[in-house]
Amino acid sequence: MRKECHPLLRGGRGDNKYKHGFSTAEMESLTSICEVVLPPLPMDALKIRKEDHDDDDSSNKSLQSFLDISASRYPIPHEVAEMITKRSLIETVILIRVVLWLLATRLGTLLLCGFLCLGENWPYINKFSNISLEKREKIMQKWLKHRFLTPIRLTFACIKVLCLFVFFSWVDENGDNPAWKAIGYEVPADEKMTNTSNTRPLEKGIIETMNESDSTLQQSLANKGLNVTLDSKSNILKVKCDALVVGSGCGGGVAAAVLSSAGHKVVVLEKGNYFTPQDYSSLEGPSMNQLYETGGILASVDSRVLVLAGSTVGGGSAVNWSACIKTPHKVLKEWSESHKLPFFSSQEYLSAMENVCERIGVTENCSQEGFQNQVLRKGCQNLGLKVDYVPRNSSGNHYCSCGYGCPKGEKQGTQDTWLADAVERDAVIITGCKAERFLLESNRSGNGRKKKCLGVTAKTLNSRITMKLQIEAKVTISAGGALLTPPLLISSGLKNKNIGKNLHLHPVLMTWGYFPESNDSEFKGKVYEGGIITSVHKVPSPDSNSDSRAIIETPLLGPASFAALCPWESGQDFKERMLNYPRTSHLITIIRDMACGQVTTEGRISYKLNEVDKENMKAGLKQALRILIAAGAVEVGTHRSDGQRLKCDGIGENEVQEFLDSVCPMEGALSPGEKWNIYSSAHQMGSCRMGVSEKEGAVDENGETWEAEGLFVCDASVLPSAVGVNPMITVQSTAYCISNRIVDYLRRD
């Protein structure tokens, strides 16, 4: 851990008490399941090869400690319970607590566990916590494969995911975890910042509500040049500005910069906090908790998809994996012709992409690739497949995993670029402040829109501030992203049927290959070192209208994310997997999804792939496995629930093909069937899509909502469909064009 970092990113609970509300009986059952997920093992239990692990006393002690330790150890079960109540949907919480309650009784255990709970002594039926560890493991293995009572299976799967995430991300007050040394993981030490200045680039315009109170907030706002009045009767602080932007990510940051450069007084609302490079700790758990929506644990309603979305100043651009790929030509053609939006094939849009790339410092070269990208590149080369370098918004020498913020200060997110430009032109950014509802009134202008937007009501997330904010503006821009903009529009009274629909997620499944470390290995480094995405392979498509069936890239997987997503077959197998963590290379298969989901209520995402998506995903998974085998992996596999894998030593093409023929994307844990998958998503778009009419979209070609004058959307939700590549450049370029059109709107107003 960095010696100096922000207190919120440091870890440790301090004096905070647990508030999960689980009963003693429920905690007893939960603790027993946690012990099954990660049990204590004898030293001779693992199939450890000496050449794979150091033989010094220190390493042996850390290995022995890892084998001895269990996830049942305090405070892990309480942390899991806390995460269940804070991160899960209410129906999931109820389901888990009912199952835990049943397992705390003899009759309930008999119903759920069958004869395995029977003992030799009175009363003969044991509750779950009194069953031997060996039998409890068999019970969990049975439930994770159960074909029909899938809600019970989902309970065990959720606890498994959360237990492993908590265990491998938990840190004490010194930023240490008892398992990290044994599994070969080290948190990056203090990085020397490229920019040696310790200043906060947004200090001039930032108001951090976590440092404010009722007695100070009004004056702080006034000091930033805002017109502020207090309605004491209603306890509402009223603020006036020219343009209000809700959200500070790829869309909101660009909008703030463009509007402020045109001379408008801009206010940006951001519910996350502001961090600078010297604040980042690179600790997976605390960083995910502070920098990602729902702490990085956001699942679809059926738990099929785990969704990653940034929630900090800079939004996704502060934590994304730096890929800067321009909108593919065929996608622009489709949007322009099929969706009848010529804007996307215009010189205006093409110029916007160039302006965006220039402002965020996109470079094409990479002087040194990390372990996973070395594997991807070598495997493609050995197969004669094309592999491209991925442009990034950092220097070509950038060798840093920035998914928890860039401690070197080299990655050019919106907080370092567009928002810095906006603040230089007197924009104000209010952090820890969540928009609740847009202010709408009847519109008498006769332009066809029934309502007119006057601004927004918002609340701070600081309990010391009891007053609400009412921010009035000439134009209001929703830039909260594809997951948050639709619920905000709907809760404000907008009725357009496209709002919240057409949600695309770029669903992801992973494959992995194990490459033991040796002196003669051509792949240097470890899985958590180096740039996250520097190479990409496009799986060819037979369809002339598409660039590819899928793209194959490399992910950032800290030990907790690695553990949470890996299949669990047994406690012993899982500890063996974790000991291989540093040299297990993952490849992600991303598809341009044709199916779409919806998000009309905050936190409730519905999504399912169609048959075309499944076929494209299958093609990508097979190609990724071939790449790993060609690169020299000794073992490869998928994340299918049964632990699907293949040992590669001495096998021929027939065995490889037989294995690949068995690879297929499965449904989620809640769907019938013995095998299942957990999908991931880091790209969400399309949920307020642009359309030529209110029947076709939620906003027009200028980004203005069809129902409310002066209310614009400027984020990934306006994209007509999935992009098929990492969408940062597409989102910022679209936002750049919409923002300039808003400037024209204000000029006419």
XYZ file of C-alpha atoms in Angstrom:
749
model
C 0.000 0.000 0.000
C 1.130 3.548 -0.640
C 2.388 5.136 2.560
C 0.230 8.197 2.011
C -3.303 7.728 0.731
C -6.791 9.014 1.356
C -8.376 7.691 4.593
C -11.364 6.369 2.634
C -9.031 4.232 0.494
C -6.941 2.889 3.358
C -9.099 0.020 4.606
C -9.828 -1.235 8.103
C -13.174 -0.712 9.829
C -12.025 1.641 12.571
C -14.639 1.808 15.316
C -17.616 1.170 13.038
C -20.009 -1.456 14.355
C -21.684 -4.040 12.148
C -25.234 -3.145 11.171
C -26.254 -6.192 9.122
C -28.886 -7.287 11.635
C -28.298 -11.022 11.169
C -29.318 -13.135 14.158
C -26.862 -15.326 16.054
C -28.387 -18.401 14.415
C -28.087 -16.909 10.922
C -24.470 -15.938 11.579
C -23.733 -19.471 12.778
C -24.994 -20.883 9.459
C -23.181 -18.230 7.428
C -19.914 -18.866 9.264
C -20.242 -22.589 8.566
C -20.725 -21.947 4.836
C -17.735 -19.581 4.783
C -15.628 -22.364 6.294
C -16.708 -24.685 3.471
C -15.851 -22.117 0.800
C -12.317 -21.601 2.119
C -11.472 -24.300 4.685
C -8.337 -25.001 6.733
C -6.183 -27.696 5.113
C -3.217 -29.839 6.185
C 0.138 -29.034 4.570
C 0.172 -32.256 2.557
C -3.301 -31.653 1.099
C -2.225 -29.597 -1.907
C -0.603 -30.838 -5.075
C 2.170 -28.246 -4.917
C 5.168 -28.616 -7.150
C 8.378 -27.311 -5.614
C 9.458 -25.595 -8.796
C 6.320 -23.447 -8.654
C 6.942 -22.098 -5.167
C 9.918 -20.790 -3.217
C 11.483 -23.135 -0.687
C 12.699 -20.586 1.875
C 11.439 -20.528 5.471
C 9.466 -17.320 5.006
C 7.582 -18.704 2.004
C 6.907 -21.995 3.777
C 5.519 -20.154 6.786
C 3.240 -17.981 4.666
C 2.090 -21.064 2.751
C 1.385 -22.948 5.969
C -0.501 -19.937 7.295
C -2.608 -19.808 4.120
C -3.451 -23.502 4.406
C -4.366 -23.132 8.077
C -6.571 -20.097 7.616
C -10.310 -20.286 7.007
C -12.920 -17.808 5.809
C -14.851 -18.590 8.988
C -12.343 -16.497 10.924
C -13.593 -13.216 12.392
C -14.396 -10.729 10.916
C -14.947 -12.339 7.487
C -18.492 -13.735 8.079
C -19.624 -10.399 9.538
C -18.117 -8.537 6.579
C -19.980 -10.913 4.249
C -23.251 -10.301 6.108
C -22.649 -6.564 5.901
C -22.060 -6.802 2.158
C -25.180 -8.938 1.653
C -27.387 -6.314 3.286
C -25.709 -3.321 1.620
C -25.086 -4.619 -1.900
C -27.860 -7.115 -2.646
C -31.408 -6.602 -3.860
C -34.042 -6.959 -1.154
C -35.373 -10.255 -2.529
C -31.848 -11.699 -2.521
C -31.326 -10.622 1.086
C -34.615 -12.256 2.108
C -33.768 -15.468 0.237
C -30.322 -15.739 1.818
C -31.603 -15.048 5.324
C -34.411 -17.616 4.988
C -31.929 -20.279 3.853
C -29.542 -19.404 6.693
C -32.411 -19.576 9.178
C -33.479 -22.991 7.859
C -29.908 -24.278 8.106
C -29.830 -23.140 11.733
C -32.617 -25.632 12.537
C -32.551 -29.428 12.430
C -35.735 -29.727 10.392
C -34.624 -27.071 7.907
C -31.239 -28.734 7.541
C -32.924 -32.083 6.908
C -35.081 -30.513 4.189
C -32.120 -28.845 2.455
C -29.333 -31.351 3.091
C -31.022 -34.745 3.198
C -29.306 -37.778 4.718
C -25.939 -35.998 4.923
C -27.143 -34.236 8.071
C -27.857 -37.495 9.888
C -25.620 -38.473 12.808
C -25.107 -41.571 14.916
C -26.169 -40.039 18.227
C -29.369 -38.485 19.535
C -31.087 -36.403 18.221
C -29.621 -37.957 15.025
C -30.416 -34.907 12.874
C -27.709 -32.234 12.944
C -28.181 -28.616 12.042
C -25.808 -27.416 9.327
C -23.121 -25.975 11.610
C -22.821 -29.296 13.478
C -22.263 -31.360 10.337
C -18.657 -32.336 9.634
C -16.711 -30.107 7.232
C -16.359 -32.983 4.765
C -20.122 -33.514 4.598
C -20.850 -29.777 4.449
C -18.590 -29.568 1.405
C -20.542 -32.364 -0.294
C -23.792 -30.525 0.459
C -22.503 -27.319 -1.113
C -21.177 -29.191 -4.150
C -24.604 -30.780 -4.583
C -26.466 -27.487 -4.362
C -24.158 -25.672 -6.779
C -25.040 -28.345 -9.363
C -28.746 -28.638 -8.549
C -30.832 -28.453 -11.727
C -34.202 -27.348 -10.398
C -34.265 -25.634 -6.982
C -32.135 -22.855 -8.391
C -33.033 -20.185 -5.781
C -31.268 -22.347 -3.174
C -28.348 -22.763 -5.582
C -28.260 -19.004 -6.059
C -28.007 -18.538 -2.288
C -24.892 -20.697 -2.050
C -23.427 -19.070 -5.190
C -23.953 -15.548 -3.814
C -22.362 -16.437 -0.483
C -19.433 -18.058 -2.309
C -18.832 -14.946 -4.434
C -19.114 -12.499 -1.541
C -17.135 -14.655 0.886
C -14.163 -14.968 -1.457
C -14.298 -11.316 -2.486
C -14.337 -10.217 1.147
C -11.613 -12.632 2.240
C -9.082 -11.691 -0.438
C -9.826 -7.944 -0.370
C -10.033 -7.474 3.404
C -7.140 -5.478 4.848
C -6.168 -4.442 8.331
C -5.244 -0.901 9.341
C -1.779 -1.464 7.831
C -3.222 -2.379 4.447
C -2.236 -6.043 4.731
C -4.085 -9.298 4.059
C -2.999 -12.615 5.643
C -3.190 -14.560 2.355
C -1.437 -12.235 -0.068
C 2.143 -13.325 0.531
C 1.304 -17.002 0.090
C -0.490 -16.440 -3.222
C 2.294 -14.190 -4.522
C 0.394 -10.910 -4.549
C 1.910 -7.561 -3.675
C 0.116 -4.231 -3.661
C 2.123 -1.839 -5.840
C 4.477 0.176 -3.660
C 4.614 3.966 -3.704
C 4.782 5.025 -7.334
C 6.701 8.097 -8.337
C 4.205 10.414 -9.962
C 5.056 11.603 -13.438
C 3.646 14.965 -12.432
C 5.560 15.736 -9.236
C 3.066 18.374 -8.123
C 0.868 17.391 -5.179
C -1.782 19.951 -6.044
C -5.416 19.039 -6.539
C -6.267 20.076 -10.117
C -9.935 20.716 -9.303
C -9.364 22.509 -5.984
C -10.401 25.872 -7.396
C -13.911 24.653 -8.203
C -14.554 21.692 -5.911
C -16.982 21.632 -2.983
C -16.745 18.352 -1.075
C -19.917 18.009 0.951
C -18.314 15.424 3.250
C -16.318 18.356 4.659
C -19.338 20.673 4.922
C -22.279 21.166 7.277
C -25.538 23.120 7.331
C -23.653 26.105 8.706
C -20.908 26.164 6.035
C -22.402 24.913 2.770
C -24.190 28.114 1.749
C -21.059 30.223 2.169
C -18.900 27.667 0.355
C -21.233 27.794 -2.646
C -21.314 31.589 -2.598
C -17.509 31.709 -2.461
C -17.455 29.891 -5.811
C -19.407 32.716 -7.440
C -22.859 31.129 -7.297
C -26.140 32.895 -6.589
C -27.321 31.159 -3.399
C -30.356 31.784 -1.188
C -31.731 29.811 1.745
C -35.433 29.064 2.026
C -35.500 28.593 5.801
C -39.141 27.542 5.866
C -38.563 24.605 3.512
C -34.917 24.084 4.533
C -33.912 24.264 0.875
C -30.751 25.887 -0.424
C -31.518 27.430 -3.815
C -28.684 27.811 -6.319
C -28.792 29.453 -9.746
C -26.473 28.801 -12.688
C -26.508 28.697 -16.483
C -25.953 24.972 -16.985
C -26.334 22.071 -14.580
C -24.590 18.752 -15.273
C -25.557 15.653 -13.272
C -22.544 13.331 -13.355
C -18.844 13.925 -13.963
C -17.801 10.975 -16.127
C -17.039 10.691 -19.835
C -20.218 12.539 -20.813
C -20.573 15.003 -17.953
C -16.927 16.018 -17.913
C -16.950 16.864 -21.614
C -20.248 18.755 -21.294
C -18.919 20.831 -18.394
C -15.793 21.787 -20.349
C -17.587 22.719 -23.568
C -20.292 24.777 -21.840
C -17.909 26.601 -19.522
C -15.587 27.409 -22.438
C -18.576 29.108 -24.090
C -18.825 31.440 -21.099
C -21.603 29.737 -19.140
C -21.592 29.266 -15.375
C -21.632 25.494 -14.920
C -22.437 23.403 -11.848
C -21.586 19.683 -11.826
C -23.218 17.312 -9.330
C -21.343 14.103 -8.488
C -22.470 11.619 -5.850
C -18.991 10.102 -5.587
C -15.919 11.630 -3.967
C -12.896 13.396 -5.421
C -9.521 11.667 -5.348
C -6.160 12.626 -6.837
C -3.183 10.377 -7.736
C -1.565 10.816 -4.330
C -4.841 9.684 -2.701
C -4.985 6.269 -4.388
C -3.983 3.247 -2.300
C -4.209 0.519 -5.006
C -6.000 -1.619 -2.393
C -8.671 -3.607 -4.197
C -11.347 -3.709 -1.487
C -11.366 -0.091 -0.245
C -10.849 1.200 -3.800
C -13.756 -0.797 -5.218
C -15.920 0.380 -2.340
C -15.210 4.064 -3.003
C -14.646 4.248 -6.756
C -17.335 1.926 -8.165
C -21.113 1.862 -8.164
C -22.388 -0.299 -5.283
C -18.794 -0.992 -4.284
C -18.168 -3.011 -7.447
C -20.793 -5.592 -6.416
C -23.750 -4.730 -8.653
C -25.661 -7.712 -10.041
C -28.583 -7.973 -12.440
C -31.904 -8.983 -10.874
C -31.268 -12.670 -11.628
C -27.564 -12.423 -10.663
C -26.597 -13.452 -14.198
C -24.360 -10.402 -14.771
C -21.971 -8.574 -12.446
C -21.707 -4.950 -13.534
C -18.778 -2.570 -13.042
C -19.479 1.168 -13.290
C -17.398 4.058 -11.977
C -18.786 6.217 -9.170
C -16.299 8.970 -8.398
C -15.268 12.328 -9.823
C -14.280 11.385 -13.366
C -16.728 8.472 -13.388
C -15.629 5.496 -15.435
C -12.715 7.428 -16.933
C -11.026 7.511 -13.508
C -11.032 3.723 -13.142
C -11.388 2.271 -16.641
C -8.679 0.308 -18.390
C -7.465 3.179 -20.632
C -8.518 1.708 -23.992
C -9.167 4.495 -26.527
C -10.671 2.835 -29.602
C -12.539 5.006 -32.086
C -16.086 4.111 -33.095
C -15.822 1.452 -35.840
C -16.741 2.701 -39.307
C -19.386 -0.004 -39.789
C -21.078 0.969 -36.532
C -21.189 4.623 -37.583
C -22.659 3.584 -40.920
C -25.318 1.475 -39.187
C -26.302 4.293 -36.837
C -26.387 6.771 -39.683
C -28.368 4.642 -42.127
C -30.354 2.016 -40.203
C -31.167 4.351 -37.312
C -31.458 7.361 -39.663
C -29.071 9.484 -37.603
C -26.736 11.131 -40.166
C -25.077 12.952 -37.280
C -22.852 9.883 -36.724
C -21.443 9.909 -40.259
C -20.950 13.674 -40.325
C -17.678 15.555 -40.342
C -18.841 17.028 -37.041
C -18.603 13.630 -35.361
C -15.358 12.588 -37.055
C -13.745 15.870 -35.996
C -15.057 15.373 -32.479
C -13.213 12.046 -32.225
C -9.971 13.769 -33.214
C -10.522 16.576 -30.702
C -11.295 14.099 -27.931
C -8.211 11.981 -28.630
C -6.029 15.070 -28.639
C -7.426 16.411 -25.358
C -7.029 13.190 -23.394
C -3.566 12.479 -24.793
C -4.193 9.273 -26.728
C -1.027 7.454 -27.813
C -0.755 4.507 -30.196
C 2.425 2.812 -28.962
C 3.309 0.658 -25.958
C 6.952 0.169 -25.005
C 6.391 -2.647 -22.481
C 3.453 -5.029 -22.173
C 2.351 -6.809 -19.017
C 2.180 -10.569 -18.534
C -1.365 -11.118 -19.833
C -0.900 -8.978 -22.931
C 2.367 -10.790 -23.686
C 0.388 -14.047 -23.609
C -2.359 -12.699 -25.879
C 0.120 -11.319 -28.397
C 2.299 -14.451 -28.486
C -0.659 -16.807 -28.797
C -2.051 -14.815 -31.720
C 1.337 -14.678 -33.421
C 1.807 -18.448 -33.070
C -1.597 -19.003 -34.675
C -1.019 -16.432 -37.416
C -3.842 -14.248 -36.083
C -3.875 -10.477 -36.272
C -3.349 -8.700 -32.966
C -3.424 -4.915 -32.665
C -1.994 -2.494 -30.147
C -4.688 -0.634 -28.232
C -4.402 3.179 -28.095
C -4.489 4.529 -24.522
C -4.955 7.912 -22.859
C -1.487 7.749 -21.341
C 2.113 7.682 -22.520
C 3.570 4.739 -24.409
C 5.734 4.001 -21.367
C 2.737 3.710 -19.045
C 3.120 0.454 -17.068
C 0.432 0.651 -14.424
C -2.802 -1.168 -13.575
C -5.155 1.786 -13.171
C -8.424 0.065 -12.318
C -8.264 1.476 -8.789
C -7.220 4.946 -9.936
C -3.873 5.834 -11.492
C -1.331 6.483 -8.701
C 1.228 7.699 -11.244
C -1.105 10.406 -12.498
C -0.454 9.446 -16.132
C -3.900 8.278 -17.218
C -5.868 11.247 -18.513
C -9.380 10.777 -17.152
C -11.972 13.548 -17.274
C -10.974 14.679 -13.773
C -7.526 15.542 -15.167
C -8.643 16.960 -18.518
C -12.168 18.137 -19.287
C -13.151 18.899 -15.687
C -9.855 20.700 -15.131
C -10.664 22.835 -18.189
C -14.129 23.541 -16.790
C -12.830 24.535 -13.361
C -10.334 26.915 -14.958
C -13.382 28.665 -16.432
C -15.098 28.890 -13.032
C -17.208 25.731 -13.139
C -18.215 24.374 -9.718
C -18.202 20.655 -8.863
C -20.246 19.518 -5.856
C -19.272 16.033 -4.666
C -21.192 13.693 -2.389
C -24.406 15.107 -3.842
C -27.101 12.948 -5.444
C -29.764 14.266 -7.814
C -33.260 13.189 -6.755
C -35.604 14.691 -9.316
C -35.603 17.066 -12.254
C -37.759 20.171 -11.795
C -40.368 20.193 -14.555
C -43.195 22.601 -15.339
C -45.730 22.914 -18.149
C -44.176 24.291 -21.315
C -45.893 27.176 -23.085
C -43.305 27.755 -25.807
C -45.265 25.772 -28.394
C -42.281 23.732 -29.621
C -44.054 20.394 -29.171
C -42.513 19.482 -25.834
C -45.107 19.368 -23.079
C -42.725 20.169 -20.247
C -39.828 22.484 -19.539
C -36.951 21.619 -17.216
C -35.930 24.228 -14.646
C -33.181 22.303 -12.842
C -32.954 19.595 -10.201
C -33.517 18.860 -6.531
C -30.656 17.052 -4.832
C -29.521 15.814 -1.456
C -26.062 15.467 -0.010
C -24.843 12.136 1.326
C -23.471 13.796 4.462
C -25.761 13.321 7.468
C -24.542 16.629 8.927
C -26.301 18.462 6.090
C -30.073 18.362 6.547
C -31.013 20.914 3.890
C -31.743 19.918 0.318
C -30.406 21.674 -2.746
C -32.563 23.120 -5.495
C -30.376 24.060 -8.430
C -32.026 26.093 -11.173
C -30.453 26.337 -14.623
C -31.195 27.406 -18.184
C -30.246 23.917 -19.343
C -29.999 20.683 -17.378
C -27.869 17.772 -18.558
C -28.231 14.236 -17.255
C -24.868 12.478 -17.485
C -25.153 9.837 -14.777
C -24.542 6.977 -17.186
C -26.712 4.298 -18.749
C -27.639 2.789 -15.369
C -28.619 5.956 -13.493
C -29.956 8.406 -16.089
C -33.102 6.362 -16.966
C -34.319 5.899 -13.348
C -33.762 9.611 -12.698
C -35.768 10.605 -15.781
C -38.576 8.190 -14.923
C -38.770 9.252 -11.271
C -39.020 12.855 -12.512
C -42.175 12.027 -14.457
C -40.980 11.372 -18.024
C -43.016 8.696 -19.804
C -41.201 7.977 -23.088
C -41.271 4.202 -23.601
C -37.614 4.112 -24.684
C -36.318 5.404 -21.352
C -34.653 2.512 -19.539
C -35.065 0.104 -22.458
C -32.500 -0.922 -25.104
C -29.793 -1.426 -22.453
C -26.642 -3.005 -23.888
C -23.914 -4.377 -21.629
C -21.125 -5.765 -23.852
C -21.362 -9.022 -21.844
C -18.095 -10.738 -20.998
C -17.020 -14.294 -20.260
C -13.453 -15.213 -19.379
C -11.018 -17.961 -20.223
C -7.777 -18.663 -18.402
C -4.421 -20.316 -18.915
C -1.776 -21.216 -16.348
C 1.865 -20.420 -17.157
C 4.201 -21.587 -14.352
C 6.996 -19.183 -13.568
C 10.464 -20.392 -14.549
C 13.813 -18.892 -15.450
C 13.372 -19.689 -19.136
C 9.763 -18.473 -19.417
C 9.375 -15.901 -22.185
C 6.484 -14.254 -20.329
C 7.756 -11.895 -17.664
C 5.885 -10.430 -14.739
C 2.687 -11.282 -12.923
C -0.991 -11.023 -13.730
C -1.523 -7.813 -11.756
C 1.431 -5.896 -13.231
C 1.591 -3.590 -16.249
C -0.967 -1.895 -18.454
C -4.353 -3.603 -18.356
C -5.278 -3.514 -22.055
C -2.520 -2.980 -24.605
C -3.444 -5.676 -27.157
C -6.676 -6.746 -28.839
C -7.650 -9.542 -31.204
C -10.836 -9.309 -33.245
C -12.551 -12.621 -33.938
C -13.444 -12.504 -37.665
C -17.122 -12.359 -38.572
C -18.721 -14.003 -41.622
C -21.135 -11.045 -41.692
C -19.866 -8.279 -43.968
C -21.815 -5.719 -41.924
C -19.795 -6.460 -38.799
C -16.123 -5.957 -38.016
C -15.953 -8.988 -35.724
C -17.953 -11.616 -33.857
C -16.170 -10.704 -30.634
C -13.052 -8.992 -29.391
C -10.510 -10.602 -27.081
C -8.672 -8.444 -24.556
C -7.150 -8.813 -21.101
C -8.752 -7.823 -17.769
C -7.663 -6.390 -14.453
C -8.258 -9.055 -11.819
C -7.078 -8.332 -8.316
C -7.000 -11.391 -6.049
C -10.520 -10.715 -4.725
C -12.100 -10.344 -8.178
C -10.145 -13.382 -9.385
C -11.425 -15.436 -6.441
C -15.023 -14.242 -6.722
C -15.331 -15.110 -10.418
C -13.412 -18.406 -10.473
C -15.451 -21.617 -10.294
C -15.545 -23.340 -6.909
C -15.292 -27.136 -6.960
C -13.909 -27.789 -3.483
C -11.993 -25.970 -0.786
C -8.764 -27.755 -1.656
C -9.073 -27.101 -5.379
C -9.775 -23.454 -4.732
C -6.719 -22.899 -2.576
C -4.648 -24.547 -5.309
C -6.149 -22.126 -7.832
C -5.256 -19.176 -5.635
C -1.643 -20.306 -5.303
C -1.468 -20.169 -9.114
C -3.020 -16.682 -9.225
C 0.076 -14.613 -10.191
C 0.693 -16.654 -13.349
C -2.874 -17.413 -14.398
C -3.524 -15.300 -17.470
C -7.113 -14.378 -18.237
C -8.562 -13.344 -21.577
C -11.951 -11.646 -21.811
C -14.357 -12.237 -24.674
C -16.508 -9.159 -25.304
C -19.410 -9.277 -27.736
C -21.406 -6.525 -29.373
C -24.728 -7.680 -27.957
C -27.758 -7.676 -30.222
C -30.136 -8.430 -27.344
C -30.913 -5.728 -24.840
C -32.125 -5.375 -21.284
C -33.676 -2.636 -19.227
C -33.066 -0.492 -16.153
C -36.073 1.581 -15.121
C -35.456 1.511 -11.359
C -32.091 2.326 -9.817
C -30.104 -0.817 -9.070
C -32.487 -3.192 -10.880
C -30.961 -4.391 -14.151
C -32.745 -6.978 -16.288
C -30.737 -8.601 -19.058
C -30.533 -11.774 -21.136
C -28.506 -12.778 -24.203
C -30.197 -13.971 -27.389
C -29.099 -16.895 -29.570
C -26.943 -14.747 -31.865
C -25.112 -13.349 -28.844
C -24.533 -16.845 -27.479
C -23.070 -18.044 -30.776
C -20.742 -15.044 -30.948
C -19.709 -15.588 -27.343
C -19.015 -19.258 -28.068
C -16.820 -18.336 -31.044
C -14.898 -15.864 -28.893
C -14.383 -18.335 -26.045
C -13.060 -21.006 -28.397
C -10.690 -18.558 -30.059
C -9.433 -17.324 -26.683
C -8.717 -20.891 -25.534
C -6.804 -21.638 -28.735
C -4.735 -18.487 -28.163
C -3.879 -19.569 -24.610
C -2.942 -23.078 -25.744
C -0.822 -21.697 -28.590
C 0.964 -19.399 -26.135
C 2.092 -22.445 -24.143
C -0.317 -22.720 -21.211
C 0.049 -25.960 -19.248
C -3.649 -25.840 -18.384
C -6.594 -23.832 -19.725
C -10.215 -23.475 -18.743
C -13.379 -21.414 -18.595
C -15.371 -19.965 -15.708
C -18.251 -22.397 -16.170
C -19.578 -23.490 -12.785
C -18.262 -27.058 -13.094
C -14.663 -25.842 -13.442
C -14.301 -26.830 -17.101
C -10.566 -27.214 -17.869
C -7.986 -29.023 -19.984
C -4.408 -30.028 -19.153
C -2.336 -29.237 -22.232
C 0.856 -31.260 -21.787
C 1.167 -33.940 -24.453
C -2.272 -33.476 -26.000
C -3.009 -33.490 -29.713
C -5.384 -31.588 -31.961
C -8.150 -34.166 -31.501
C -8.172 -33.697 -27.725
C -8.115 -29.914 -28.132
C -11.005 -29.978 -30.582
C -13.018 -32.309 -28.368
C -12.545 -29.896 -25.467
C -13.444 -26.854 -27.575
C -16.597 -28.594 -28.796
C -17.740 -28.785 -25.165
C -17.329 -25.027 -24.637
C -20.585 -23.123 -24.607
C -21.898 -20.066 -22.728
C -24.486 -21.146 -20.164
C -27.413 -19.405 -18.503
C -27.168 -17.863 -15.025
C -27.321 -19.638 -11.664
C -31.058 -18.982 -11.336
C -31.875 -20.755 -14.612
C -32.570 -24.525 -14.751
C -29.655 -26.772 -15.641
C -26.637 -28.239 -13.883
C -24.049 -25.824 -15.308
C -24.125 -22.034 -15.263
C -22.032 -18.923 -15.806
C -21.542 -15.543 -14.173
C -21.176 -12.866 -16.851
C -19.474 -9.512 -16.368
C -20.001 -6.061 -17.862
C -17.878 -2.921 -17.755
C -19.663 -1.102 -20.609
C -23.302 -0.033 -20.310
C -25.041 1.956 -23.056
C -28.210 2.631 -25.039
C -30.825 2.949 -22.277
C -31.957 6.435 -23.431
C -31.113 5.986 -27.054
C -31.103 8.734 -29.638
C -33.865 8.479 -32.219
C -35.412 10.372 -35.116
C -38.746 10.482 -33.284
C -40.118 9.876 -29.818
C -41.222 6.437 -31.017
C -37.641 5.545 -31.919
C -35.737 7.091 -29.039
C -35.732 8.906 -25.710
C -33.779 11.917 -27.031
C -33.440 13.667 -30.375
C -30.284 14.153 -32.438
C -29.333 17.100 -30.224
C -29.536 14.974 -27.077
C -32.676 16.788 -25.876
C -35.451 14.704 -24.338
C -38.578 14.520 -26.466
C -40.796 15.426 -23.507
C -38.982 18.240 -21.690
C -37.436 21.333 -23.225
C -34.040 22.217 -21.814
C -33.409 18.710 -20.461
C -30.581 16.942 -22.284
C -28.873 13.568 -21.928
C -25.147 13.455 -22.487
C -23.743 10.030 -21.618
C -23.489 6.453 -22.927
C -27.239 5.952 -22.616
C -27.885 7.971 -25.826
C -25.954 5.553 -28.068
C -28.367 3.854 -30.512
C -26.961 0.369 -29.862
C -23.860 -1.406 -28.612
C -20.539 -0.128 -29.997
C -18.678 -3.433 -30.016
C -15.425 -1.912 -28.696
C -14.375 -0.097 -25.530
C -16.739 2.903 -25.685
C -14.846 5.782 -24.015
C -13.970 7.608 -27.245
C -17.484 7.081 -28.617
C -19.113 8.446 -25.456
C -16.847 11.479 -25.209
C -17.168 12.264 -28.927
C -20.960 12.034 -28.782
C -20.960 14.222 -25.666
C -18.696 16.737 -27.411
C -21.159 17.100 -30.289
C -24.245 17.259 -28.052
C -22.568 19.850 -25.817
C -21.788 22.105 -28.751
C -25.413 21.833 -29.827
C -26.477 22.821 -26.310
C -24.250 25.896 -26.651
C -26.148 26.737 -29.853
C -29.436 26.185 -28.011
C -28.410 28.641 -25.284
C -27.314 31.152 -27.892
C -30.772 31.039 -29.486
C -32.640 31.078 -26.177
